[in-house]
CSV table of C-alpha atoms in Angstrom, one decimal:
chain,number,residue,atom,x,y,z
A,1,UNK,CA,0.0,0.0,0.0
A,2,UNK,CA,1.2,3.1,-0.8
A,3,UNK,CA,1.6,6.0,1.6
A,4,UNK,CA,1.0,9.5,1.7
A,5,UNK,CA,5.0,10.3,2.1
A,6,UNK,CA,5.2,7.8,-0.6
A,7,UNK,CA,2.8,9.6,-3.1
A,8,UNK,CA,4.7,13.5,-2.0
A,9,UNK,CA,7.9,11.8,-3.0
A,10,UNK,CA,6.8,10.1,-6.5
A,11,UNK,CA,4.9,13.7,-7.3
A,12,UNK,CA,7.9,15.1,-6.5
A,13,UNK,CA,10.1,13.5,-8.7
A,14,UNK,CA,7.7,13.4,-11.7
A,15,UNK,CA,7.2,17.1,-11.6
A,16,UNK,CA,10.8,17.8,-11.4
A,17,UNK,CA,11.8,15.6,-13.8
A,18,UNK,CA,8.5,17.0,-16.4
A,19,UNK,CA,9.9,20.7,-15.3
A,20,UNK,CA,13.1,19.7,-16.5
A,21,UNK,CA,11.6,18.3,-19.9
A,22,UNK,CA,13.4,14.7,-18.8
A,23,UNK,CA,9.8,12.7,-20.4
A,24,UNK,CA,11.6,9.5,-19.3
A,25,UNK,CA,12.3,10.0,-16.4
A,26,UNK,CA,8.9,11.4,-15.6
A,27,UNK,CA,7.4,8.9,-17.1
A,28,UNK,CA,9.0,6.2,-15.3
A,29,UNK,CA,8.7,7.3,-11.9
A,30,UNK,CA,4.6,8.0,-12.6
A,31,UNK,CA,3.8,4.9,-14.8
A,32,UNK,CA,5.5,2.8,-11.5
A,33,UNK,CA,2.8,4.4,-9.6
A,34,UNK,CA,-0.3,3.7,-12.2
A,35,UNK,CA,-2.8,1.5,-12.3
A,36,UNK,CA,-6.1,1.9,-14.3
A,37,UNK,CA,-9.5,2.3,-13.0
A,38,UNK,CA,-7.9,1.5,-9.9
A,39,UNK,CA,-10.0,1.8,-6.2
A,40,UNK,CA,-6.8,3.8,-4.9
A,41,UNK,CA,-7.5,7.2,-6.4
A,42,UNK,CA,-3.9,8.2,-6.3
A,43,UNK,CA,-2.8,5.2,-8.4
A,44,UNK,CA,-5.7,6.3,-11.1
A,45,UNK,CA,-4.7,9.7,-11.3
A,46,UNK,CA,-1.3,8.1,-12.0
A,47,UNK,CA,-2.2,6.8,-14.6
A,48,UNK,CA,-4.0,9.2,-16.4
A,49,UNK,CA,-0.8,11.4,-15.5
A,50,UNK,CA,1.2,8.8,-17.3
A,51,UNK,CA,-0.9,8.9,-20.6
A,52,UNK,CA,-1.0,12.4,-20.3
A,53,UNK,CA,2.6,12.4,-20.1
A,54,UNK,CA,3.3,9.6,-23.2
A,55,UNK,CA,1.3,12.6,-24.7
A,56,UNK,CA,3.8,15.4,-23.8
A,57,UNK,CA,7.0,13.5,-24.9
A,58,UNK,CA,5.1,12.7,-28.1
A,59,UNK,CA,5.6,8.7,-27.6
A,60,UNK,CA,2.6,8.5,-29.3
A,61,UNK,CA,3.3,4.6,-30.4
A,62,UNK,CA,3.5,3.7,-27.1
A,63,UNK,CA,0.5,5.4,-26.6
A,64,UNK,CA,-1.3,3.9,-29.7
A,65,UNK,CA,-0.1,0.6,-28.5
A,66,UNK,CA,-1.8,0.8,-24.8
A,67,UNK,CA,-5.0,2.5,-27.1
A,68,UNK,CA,-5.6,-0.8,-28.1
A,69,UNK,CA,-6.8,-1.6,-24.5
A,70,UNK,CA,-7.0,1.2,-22.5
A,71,UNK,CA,-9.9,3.8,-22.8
A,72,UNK,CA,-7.8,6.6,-20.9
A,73,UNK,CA,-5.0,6.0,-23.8
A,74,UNK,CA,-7.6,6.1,-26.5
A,75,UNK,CA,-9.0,9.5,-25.4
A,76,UNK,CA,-5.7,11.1,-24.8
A,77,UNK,CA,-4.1,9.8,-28.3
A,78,UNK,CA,-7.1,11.2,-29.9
A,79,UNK,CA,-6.9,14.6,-28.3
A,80,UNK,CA,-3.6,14.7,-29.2
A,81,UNK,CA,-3.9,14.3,-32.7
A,82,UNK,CA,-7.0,16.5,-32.4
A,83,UNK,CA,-4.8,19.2,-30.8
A,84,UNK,CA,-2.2,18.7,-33.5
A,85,UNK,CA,-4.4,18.9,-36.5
A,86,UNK,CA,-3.8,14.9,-37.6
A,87,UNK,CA,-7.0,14.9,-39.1
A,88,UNK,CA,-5.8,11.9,-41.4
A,89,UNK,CA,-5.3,9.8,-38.4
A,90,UNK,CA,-8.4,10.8,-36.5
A,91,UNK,CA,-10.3,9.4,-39.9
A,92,UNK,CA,-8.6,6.4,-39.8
A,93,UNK,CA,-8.9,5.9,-36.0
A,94,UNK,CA,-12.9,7.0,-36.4
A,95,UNK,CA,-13.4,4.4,-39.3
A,96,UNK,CA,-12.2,1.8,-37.2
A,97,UNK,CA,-15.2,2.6,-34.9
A,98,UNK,CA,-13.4,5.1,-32.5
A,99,UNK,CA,-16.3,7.6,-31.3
A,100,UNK,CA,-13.5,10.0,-29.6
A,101,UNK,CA,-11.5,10.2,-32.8
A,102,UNK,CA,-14.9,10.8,-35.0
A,103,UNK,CA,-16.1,13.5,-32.4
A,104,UNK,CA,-12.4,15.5,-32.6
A,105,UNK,CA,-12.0,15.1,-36.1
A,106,UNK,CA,-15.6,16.8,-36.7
A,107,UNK,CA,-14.5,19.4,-34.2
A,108,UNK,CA,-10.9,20.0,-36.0
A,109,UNK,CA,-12.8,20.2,-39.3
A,110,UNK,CA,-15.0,22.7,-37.3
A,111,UNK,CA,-12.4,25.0,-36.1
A,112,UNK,CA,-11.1,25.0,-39.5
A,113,UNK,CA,-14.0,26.3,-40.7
A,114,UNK,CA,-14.7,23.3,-43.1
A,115,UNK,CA,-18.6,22.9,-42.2
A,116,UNK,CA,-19.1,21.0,-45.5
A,117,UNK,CA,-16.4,18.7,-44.7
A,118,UNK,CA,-17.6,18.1,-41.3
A,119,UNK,CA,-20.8,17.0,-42.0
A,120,UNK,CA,-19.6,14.7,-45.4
A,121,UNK,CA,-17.5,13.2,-42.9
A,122,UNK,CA,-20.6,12.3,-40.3
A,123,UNK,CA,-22.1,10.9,-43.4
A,124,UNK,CA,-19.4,9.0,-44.2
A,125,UNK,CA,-18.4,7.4,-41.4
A,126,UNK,CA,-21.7,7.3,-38.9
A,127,UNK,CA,-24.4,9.3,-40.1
A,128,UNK,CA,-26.3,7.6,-37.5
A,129,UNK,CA,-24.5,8.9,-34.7
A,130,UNK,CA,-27.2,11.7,-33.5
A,131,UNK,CA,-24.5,13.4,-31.2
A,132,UNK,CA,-21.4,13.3,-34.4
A,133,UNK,CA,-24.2,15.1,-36.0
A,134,UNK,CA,-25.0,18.0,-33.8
A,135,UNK,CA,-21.6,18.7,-33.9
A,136,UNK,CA,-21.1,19.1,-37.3
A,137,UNK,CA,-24.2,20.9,-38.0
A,138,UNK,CA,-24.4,23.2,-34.9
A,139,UNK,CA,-24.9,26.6,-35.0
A,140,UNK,CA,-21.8,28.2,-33.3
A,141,UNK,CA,-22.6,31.8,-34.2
A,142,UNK,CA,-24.6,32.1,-31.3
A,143,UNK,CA,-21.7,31.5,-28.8
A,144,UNK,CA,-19.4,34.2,-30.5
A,145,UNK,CA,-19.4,37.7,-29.2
């Protein structure tokens, strides 16, 4: 069982070793600490720290790799390539049935201004997904100043 002392000392170390850009390091000392879905809420946030981290140091085949099985590495690979504009790989990811990767790529298409595209690509891949939908058809006008 891990301690409180034990948890200051592992945060610690992570956040000095992420302040100092060493990923490995970081990583290493968090994903010891990890465990998904676990009951201890420290080890949980762990791991979502870790995957958050795998993010960070761009070691996105590891992450793509622990996708394959992990929900929490599915969501953060595809807000990654969301945030990086891979709207190639959020297709392919969304054609292999990935709701996260269809919801980001109609939201990159979005923010690009591609309304057409957003909505072609609902039809495409899920047109029967009522929530892919709204997104690519909703009026956003009403949120701007």
């Amino acid at each position: 069982m891990t301690t409180s002392h034990d948890w200051n000392v592992i945060n610690d170390a992570a956040r000095a070793a992420e302040s100092r850009g060493d990923w490995g390091a970081a990583i290493f000392v968090v994903s010891a600490a990890a465990e998904c879905c676990s009951a201890d809420a420290d080890m949980h946030n762990a791991h979502l720290w870790h995957m958050d981290l795998l993010a960070k140091a761009e070691r996105i085949d590891e992450l793509a790799t622990l996708a394959e099985a992990d929900v929490h590495a599915r969501r953060r690979l595809d807000r990654f390539l969301y945030e990086n504009g891979r709207d190639d790989d959020l297709r392919q990811r969304a054609r292999l049935g990935e709701k996260t990767a269809l919801y980001y790529l109609v939201k990159l298409l979005r923010r690009r201004g591609e309304q057409t595209a957003a909505q072609q690509v609902v039809d495409e891949i899920d047109p029967a997904d009522q929530y892919a939908l709204e997104l690519a058809t909703r009026d956003d006008t009403s949120h701007r100043p």
